[in-house]
C-alpha cells in the first residue's frame, strides 16, 4: 500500500514538473505563430521565403524562434514585428556592439562565419523580460 502511494506520488510529481514546460511550449508556439502572422502582414510572404537569410522575429519581448541552428556562412536577419516596442540585438559573445534600437518593421543582420553556439539578447529587455536567444552555428 505504501509503495503504491509512493509510486502515485512520484507520478503526480513528475506530471506537475512536465505540465508547466508543456504549457510554456504551447504559449511560446502560439506567440510565435502571431509573430509570423505579423511578419506576413508586413512583408507579404512567410519568413521562410525570405531570400538568402534566416529570419528571427522580435515580438512581445521574445525572439521567434528563440533557438536557431544554422550552417556557417548564414546571415540571420532579426525583424521587429511588434506594434510599438523597440528592441536591439546584442551578440556580445561575437564581439559585436549592440545594434541600434529597431522600431517596428526595422531589421538587423549578422553573418555567422564560425561554428559554435552564441547567445544573443535584447539590450533593453533581457533582464526584465528574459529576452534572450541562442544560435548554434554548424560547420
PDB file of C-alpha atoms in Angstrom:
ATOM      1  CA  UNK A   1       0.000   0.000   0.000  1.00  0.00           C
ATOM      2  CA  UNK A   2       2.753   2.435   0.999  1.00  0.00           C
ATOM      3  CA  UNK A   3       4.768   1.648  -2.148  1.00  0.00           C
ATOM      4  CA  UNK A   4       1.652   2.251  -4.286  1.00  0.00           C
ATOM      5  CA  UNK A   5       1.265   5.647  -2.565  1.00  0.00           C
ATOM      6  CA  UNK A   6       4.918   6.494  -3.263  1.00  0.00           C
ATOM      7  CA  UNK A   7       4.539   5.392  -6.887  1.00  0.00           C
ATOM      8  CA  UNK A   8       1.366   7.503  -7.317  1.00  0.00           C
ATOM      9  CA  UNK A   9       3.034  10.476  -5.643  1.00  0.00           C
ATOM     10  CA  UNK A  10       6.070  10.159  -7.894  1.00  0.00           C
ATOM     11  CA  UNK A  11       3.839  10.028 -10.987  1.00  0.00           C
ATOM     12  CA  UNK A  12       1.905  13.092  -9.872  1.00  0.00           C
ATOM     13  CA  UNK A  13       5.090  14.993  -9.095  1.00  0.00           C
ATOM     14  CA  UNK A  14       6.526  14.047 -12.498  1.00  0.00           C
ATOM     15  CA  UNK A  15       3.370  15.271 -14.231  1.00  0.00           C
ATOM     16  CA  UNK A  16       3.396  18.532 -12.305  1.00  0.00           C
ATOM     17  CA  UNK A  17       7.004  19.140 -13.297  1.00  0.00           C
ATOM     18  CA  UNK A  18       6.363  18.424 -17.008  1.00  0.00           C
ATOM     19  CA  UNK A  19       2.989  20.176 -17.310  1.00  0.00           C
ATOM     20  CA  UNK A  20       4.353  23.745 -16.894  1.00  0.00           C
ATOM     21  CA  UNK A  21       7.032  23.070 -19.518  1.00  0.00           C
ATOM     22  CA  UNK A  22       4.422  21.817 -21.978  1.00  0.00           C
ATOM     23  CA  UNK A  23       2.198  24.814 -21.226  1.00  0.00           C
ATOM     24  CA  UNK A  24       5.157  27.167 -21.737  1.00  0.00           C
ATOM     25  CA  UNK A  25       5.980  25.457 -25.058  1.00  0.00           C
ATOM     26  CA  UNK A  26       2.356  25.849 -26.188  1.00  0.00           C
ATOM     27  CA  UNK A  27       2.360  29.504 -25.160  1.00  0.00           C
ATOM     28  CA  UNK A  28       5.643  30.149 -27.000  1.00  0.00           C
ATOM     29  CA  UNK A  29       4.327  28.385 -30.127  1.00  0.00           C
ATOM     30  CA  UNK A  30       1.142  30.477 -30.077  1.00  0.00           C
ATOM     31  CA  UNK A  31       3.137  33.674 -29.589  1.00  0.00           C
ATOM     32  CA  UNK A  32       5.488  32.803 -32.457  1.00  0.00           C
ATOM     33  CA  UNK A  33       2.511  31.984 -34.694  1.00  0.00           C
ATOM     34  CA  UNK A  34       1.203  35.500 -34.031  1.00  0.00           C
ATOM     35  CA  UNK A  35       4.667  36.915 -34.770  1.00  0.00           C
ATOM     36  CA  UNK A  36       4.693  35.041 -38.082  1.00  0.00           C
ATOM     37  CA  UNK A  37       1.243  36.417 -38.959  1.00  0.00           C
ATOM     38  CA  UNK A  38       2.507  39.958 -38.239  1.00  0.00           C
ATOM     39  CA  UNK A  39       5.558  39.291 -40.429  1.00  0.00           C
ATOM     40  CA  UNK A  40       3.336  38.151 -43.318  1.00  0.00           C
ATOM     41  CA  UNK A  41       1.128  41.235 -42.887  1.00  0.00           C
ATOM     42  CA  UNK A  42       4.193  43.493 -43.011  1.00  0.00           C
ATOM     43  CA  UNK A  43       6.186  41.853 -45.785  1.00  0.00           C
ATOM     44  CA  UNK A  44       3.619  39.917 -47.833  1.00  0.00           C
ATOM     45  CA  UNK A  45       5.270  36.490 -47.564  1.00  0.00           C
ATOM     46  CA  UNK A  46       6.194  33.939 -44.864  1.00  0.00           C
ATOM     47  CA  UNK A  47       9.520  34.419 -43.104  1.00  0.00           C
ATOM     48  CA  UNK A  48      10.733  31.076 -44.501  1.00  0.00           C
ATOM     49  CA  UNK A  49      10.517  32.569 -48.002  1.00  0.00           C
ATOM     50  CA  UNK A  50      12.939  35.430 -47.257  1.00  0.00           C
ATOM     51  CA  UNK A  51      15.677  35.288 -49.869  1.00  0.00           C
ATOM     52  CA  UNK A  52      19.200  34.441 -48.650  1.00  0.00           C
ATOM     53  CA  UNK A  53      18.604  34.957 -44.920  1.00  0.00           C
ATOM     54  CA  UNK A  54      17.162  33.208 -41.903  1.00  0.00           C
ATOM     55  CA  UNK A  55      14.565  35.310 -40.101  1.00  0.00           C
ATOM     56  CA  UNK A  56      14.194  35.750 -36.344  1.00  0.00           C
ATOM     57  CA  UNK A  57      11.154  37.784 -35.370  1.00  0.00           C
ATOM     58  CA  UNK A  58      11.098  40.015 -32.282  1.00  0.00           C
ATOM     59  CA  UNK A  59       7.623  40.098 -30.762  1.00  0.00           C
ATOM     60  CA  UNK A  60       6.114  40.613 -27.313  1.00  0.00           C
ATOM     61  CA  UNK A  61       9.554  40.566 -25.647  1.00  0.00           C
ATOM     62  CA  UNK A  62      10.556  37.248 -27.269  1.00  0.00           C
ATOM     63  CA  UNK A  63      12.683  36.052 -30.157  1.00  0.00           C
ATOM     64  CA  UNK A  64      10.868  33.697 -32.545  1.00  0.00           C
ATOM     65  CA  UNK A  65      12.413  31.214 -32.804  1.00  0.00           C
ATOM     66  CA  UNK A  66      14.247  31.505 -29.514  1.00  0.00           C
ATOM     67  CA  UNK A  67      16.739  28.798 -30.506  1.00  0.00           C
ATOM     68  CA  UNK A  68      18.120  28.508 -34.002  1.00  0.00           C
ATOM     69  CA  UNK A  69      20.581  26.214 -35.770  1.00  0.00           C
ATOM     70  CA  UNK A  70      22.242  27.395 -38.999  1.00  0.00           C
ATOM     71  CA  UNK A  71      25.312  26.438 -41.058  1.00  0.00           C
ATOM     72  CA  UNK A  72      28.440  28.614 -41.143  1.00  0.00           C
ATOM     73  CA  UNK A  73      28.011  31.491 -43.581  1.00  0.00           C
ATOM     74  CA  UNK A  74      24.315  32.023 -42.820  1.00  0.00           C
ATOM     75  CA  UNK A  75      23.022  35.555 -42.483  1.00  0.00           C
ATOM     76  CA  UNK A  76      20.406  35.940 -39.782  1.00  0.00           C
ATOM     77  CA  UNK A  77      18.004  38.861 -40.041  1.00  0.00           C
ATOM     78  CA  UNK A  78      16.232  39.962 -36.871  1.00  0.00           C
ATOM     79  CA  UNK A  79      12.951  41.741 -37.627  1.00  0.00           C
ATOM     80  CA  UNK A  80      10.885  43.741 -35.153  1.00  0.00           C
ATOM     81  CA  UNK A  81       7.247  42.769 -35.761  1.00  0.00           C
ATOM     82  CA  UNK A  82       5.915  44.458 -32.615  1.00  0.00           C
ATOM     83  CA  UNK A  83       3.451  47.320 -32.995  1.00  0.00           C
ATOM     84  CA  UNK A  84       5.053  49.845 -30.624  1.00  0.00           C
ATOM     85  CA  UNK A  85       8.095  48.425 -28.840  1.00  0.00           C
ATOM     86  CA  UNK A  86      11.707  48.864 -29.937  1.00  0.00           C
ATOM     87  CA  UNK A  87      14.301  46.133 -29.466  1.00  0.00           C
ATOM     88  CA  UNK A  88      18.024  45.645 -30.020  1.00  0.00           C
ATOM     89  CA  UNK A  89      20.224  42.687 -30.892  1.00  0.00           C
ATOM     90  CA  UNK A  90      23.412  42.225 -28.896  1.00  0.00           C
ATOM     91  CA  UNK A  91      25.809  39.474 -29.960  1.00  0.00           C
ATOM     92  CA  UNK A  92      28.303  40.141 -27.192  1.00  0.00           C
ATOM     93  CA  UNK A  93      29.985  36.715 -27.490  1.00  0.00           C
ATOM     94  CA  UNK A  94      30.751  37.518 -31.143  1.00  0.00           C
ATOM     95  CA  UNK A  95      32.381  40.782 -30.081  1.00  0.00           C
ATOM     96  CA  UNK A  96      29.696  42.812 -31.834  1.00  0.00           C
ATOM     97  CA  UNK A  97      28.418  46.051 -30.406  1.00  0.00           C
ATOM     98  CA  UNK A  98      24.729  46.237 -29.675  1.00  0.00           C
ATOM     99  CA  UNK A  99      22.557  47.185 -32.643  1.00  0.00           C
ATOM    100  CA  UNK A 100      20.709  50.472 -32.767  1.00  0.00           C
ATOM    101  CA  UNK A 101      17.139  50.319 -31.488  1.00  0.00           C
ATOM    102  CA  UNK A 102      14.956  48.577 -34.031  1.00  0.00           C
ATOM    103  CA  UNK A 103      11.491  50.038 -34.287  1.00  0.00           C
ATOM    104  CA  UNK A 104       8.558  48.182 -35.896  1.00  0.00           C
ATOM    105  CA  UNK A 105       9.486  46.758 -39.323  1.00  0.00           C
ATOM    106  CA  UNK A 106      13.184  47.591 -38.886  1.00  0.00           C
ATOM    107  CA  UNK A 107      15.852  44.890 -39.204  1.00  0.00           C
ATOM    108  CA  UNK A 108      19.376  43.967 -38.179  1.00  0.00           C
ATOM    109  CA  UNK A 109      21.558  41.374 -39.958  1.00  0.00           C
ATOM    110  CA  UNK A 110      24.615  39.386 -38.954  1.00  0.00           C
ATOM    111  CA  UNK A 111      26.501  36.700 -40.901  1.00  0.00           C
ATOM    112  CA  UNK A 112      27.879  33.864 -38.765  1.00  0.00           C
ATOM    113  CA  UNK A 113      31.329  32.897 -40.048  1.00  0.00           C
ATOM    114  CA  UNK A 114      32.458  30.435 -37.358  1.00  0.00           C
ATOM    115  CA  UNK A 115      30.931  27.341 -35.815  1.00  0.00           C
ATOM    116  CA  UNK A 116      29.741  27.268 -32.228  1.00  0.00           C
ATOM    117  CA  UNK A 117      26.872  28.411 -30.052  1.00  0.00           C
ATOM    118  CA  UNK A 118      26.265  32.067 -29.375  1.00  0.00           C
ATOM    119  CA  UNK A 119      23.752  33.645 -27.078  1.00  0.00           C
ATOM    120  CA  UNK A 120      22.194  36.924 -28.155  1.00  0.00           C
ATOM    121  CA  UNK A 121      19.888  39.244 -26.306  1.00  0.00           C
ATOM    122  CA  UNK A 122      17.774  42.360 -26.496  1.00  0.00           C
ATOM    123  CA  UNK A 123      19.681  45.035 -24.574  1.00  0.00           C
ATOM    124  CA  UNK A 124      16.638  46.810 -23.098  1.00  0.00           C
ATOM    125  CA  UNK A 125      14.675  43.634 -22.320  1.00  0.00           C
ATOM    126  CA  UNK A 126      16.991  40.759 -21.461  1.00  0.00           C
ATOM    127  CA  UNK A 127      16.997  41.329 -17.701  1.00  0.00           C
ATOM    128  CA  UNK A 128      13.398  42.347 -17.087  1.00  0.00           C
ATOM    129  CA  UNK A 129      11.717  40.237 -19.779  1.00  0.00           C
ATOM    130  CA  UNK A 130      14.326  37.468 -20.276  1.00  0.00           C
ATOM    131  CA  UNK A 131      14.510  38.324 -24.000  1.00  0.00           C
ATOM    132  CA  UNK A 132      17.420  36.027 -24.816  1.00  0.00           C
ATOM    133  CA  UNK A 133      18.049  33.760 -27.787  1.00  0.00           C
ATOM    134  CA  UNK A 134      20.602  31.199 -28.892  1.00  0.00           C
ATOM    135  CA  UNK A 135      22.038  30.427 -32.298  1.00  0.00           C
ATOM    136  CA  UNK A 136      24.042  27.267 -32.935  1.00  0.00           C
ATOM    137  CA  UNK A 137      26.274  27.547 -35.979  1.00  0.00           C
ATOM    138  CA  UNK A 138      27.264  24.218 -37.517  1.00  0.00           C
ATOM    139  CA  UNK A 139      30.290  23.577 -39.765  1.00  0.00           C
TER     140      UNK A 139
END
